[in-house]
XYZ file of C-alpha atoms in Angstrom:
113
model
C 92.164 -39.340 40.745
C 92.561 -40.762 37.526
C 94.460 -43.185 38.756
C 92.570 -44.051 41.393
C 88.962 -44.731 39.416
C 90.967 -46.928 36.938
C 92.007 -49.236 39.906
C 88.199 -49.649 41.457
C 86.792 -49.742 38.005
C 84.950 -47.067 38.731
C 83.186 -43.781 36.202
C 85.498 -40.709 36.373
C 83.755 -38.146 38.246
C 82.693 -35.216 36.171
C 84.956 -31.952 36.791
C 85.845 -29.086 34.492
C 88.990 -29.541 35.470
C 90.230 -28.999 31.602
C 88.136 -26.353 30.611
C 88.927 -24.166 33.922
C 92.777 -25.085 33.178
C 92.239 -23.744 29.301
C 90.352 -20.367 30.914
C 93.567 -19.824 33.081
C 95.600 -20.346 30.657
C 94.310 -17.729 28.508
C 94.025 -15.099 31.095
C 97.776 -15.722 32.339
C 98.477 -14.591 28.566
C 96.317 -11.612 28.675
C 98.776 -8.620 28.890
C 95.927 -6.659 30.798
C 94.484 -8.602 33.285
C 91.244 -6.602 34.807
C 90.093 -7.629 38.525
C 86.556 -8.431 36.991
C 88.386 -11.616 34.872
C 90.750 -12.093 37.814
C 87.748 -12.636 40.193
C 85.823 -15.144 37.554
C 88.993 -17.376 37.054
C 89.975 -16.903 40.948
C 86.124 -18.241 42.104
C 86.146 -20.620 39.545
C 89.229 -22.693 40.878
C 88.191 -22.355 44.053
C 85.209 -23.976 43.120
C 87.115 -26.365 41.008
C 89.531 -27.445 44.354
C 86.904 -28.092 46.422
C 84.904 -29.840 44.337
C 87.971 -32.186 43.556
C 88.920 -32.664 47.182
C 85.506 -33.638 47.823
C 85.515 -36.326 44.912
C 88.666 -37.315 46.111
C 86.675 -37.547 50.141
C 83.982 -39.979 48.436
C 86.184 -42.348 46.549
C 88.309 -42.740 49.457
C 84.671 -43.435 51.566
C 83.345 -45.701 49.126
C 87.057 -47.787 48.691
C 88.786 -47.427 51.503
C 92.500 -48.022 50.671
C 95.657 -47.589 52.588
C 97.139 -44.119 51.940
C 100.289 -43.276 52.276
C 101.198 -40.961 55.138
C 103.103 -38.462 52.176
C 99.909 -38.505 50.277
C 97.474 -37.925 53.810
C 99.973 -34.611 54.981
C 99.522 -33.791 51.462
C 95.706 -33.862 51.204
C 95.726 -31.853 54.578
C 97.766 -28.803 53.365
C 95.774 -28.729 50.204
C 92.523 -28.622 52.934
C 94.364 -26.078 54.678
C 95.699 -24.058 51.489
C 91.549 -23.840 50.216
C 90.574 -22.597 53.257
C 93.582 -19.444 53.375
C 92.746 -18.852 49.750
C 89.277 -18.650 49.918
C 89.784 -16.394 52.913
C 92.053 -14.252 50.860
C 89.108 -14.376 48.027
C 86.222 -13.016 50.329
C 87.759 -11.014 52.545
C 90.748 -9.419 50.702
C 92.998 -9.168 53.542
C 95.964 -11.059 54.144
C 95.650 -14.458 55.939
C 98.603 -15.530 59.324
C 100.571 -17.763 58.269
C 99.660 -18.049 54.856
C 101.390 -21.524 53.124
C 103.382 -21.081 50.013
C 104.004 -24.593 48.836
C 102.412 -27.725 48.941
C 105.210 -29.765 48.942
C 107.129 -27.547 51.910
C 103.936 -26.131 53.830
C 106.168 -24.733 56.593
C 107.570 -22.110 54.165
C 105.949 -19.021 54.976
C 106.147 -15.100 52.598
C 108.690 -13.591 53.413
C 108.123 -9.755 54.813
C 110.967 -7.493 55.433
C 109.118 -5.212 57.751
């Protein structure tokens, strides 16, 4: 995205984006991690990713510019990967055929049952 403003000349859209990183960063060290600080940083991100695709959605409205087709399959699985995850978030229960990667979205968990 960064990127991206600096070649239309254009303001940086304002995200948290290093602030949210810093908070998940210091609950990953947390040797106890409680579901209550789990569920802040979890909501958070999820906020965070959708509010980043969507800046991403405008820029690419506003200057339209030839993507490449790695970078459209890419913005797709990341749509695709918000949607599962904020499933997961509400609902709790496990989501059919969940993605794993980004970069190899037809790599699915593994379960042995």
């Amino acid at each position: 995205m960064v990127d991206l403003c600096r070649i239309f000349k254009i303001k940086l859209p304002r995200t948290k984006f290093l602030d949210w990183s810093e908070r998940y960063n210091s609950y990953s060290r947390k040797r106890k991690k409680l579901s209550k600080h789990r569920n802040k940083v979890t909501r958070g991100l999820l906020k965070l990713l959708y509010k980043l695709n969507g800046e991403l959605s405008k820029i690419e409205n506003l200057h339209p510019f030839e993507a490449t087709q790695n970078t459209k399959t890419k913005r797709a699985v990341i749509a695709k990967v918000y949607k599962q995850q904020r499933t997961i978030f509400e609902t709790g229960k496990s989501v059919q055929d969940r993605i794993v990667s980004i970069h190899k979205s037809y790599v699915r968990p593994y379960c042995s049952w």
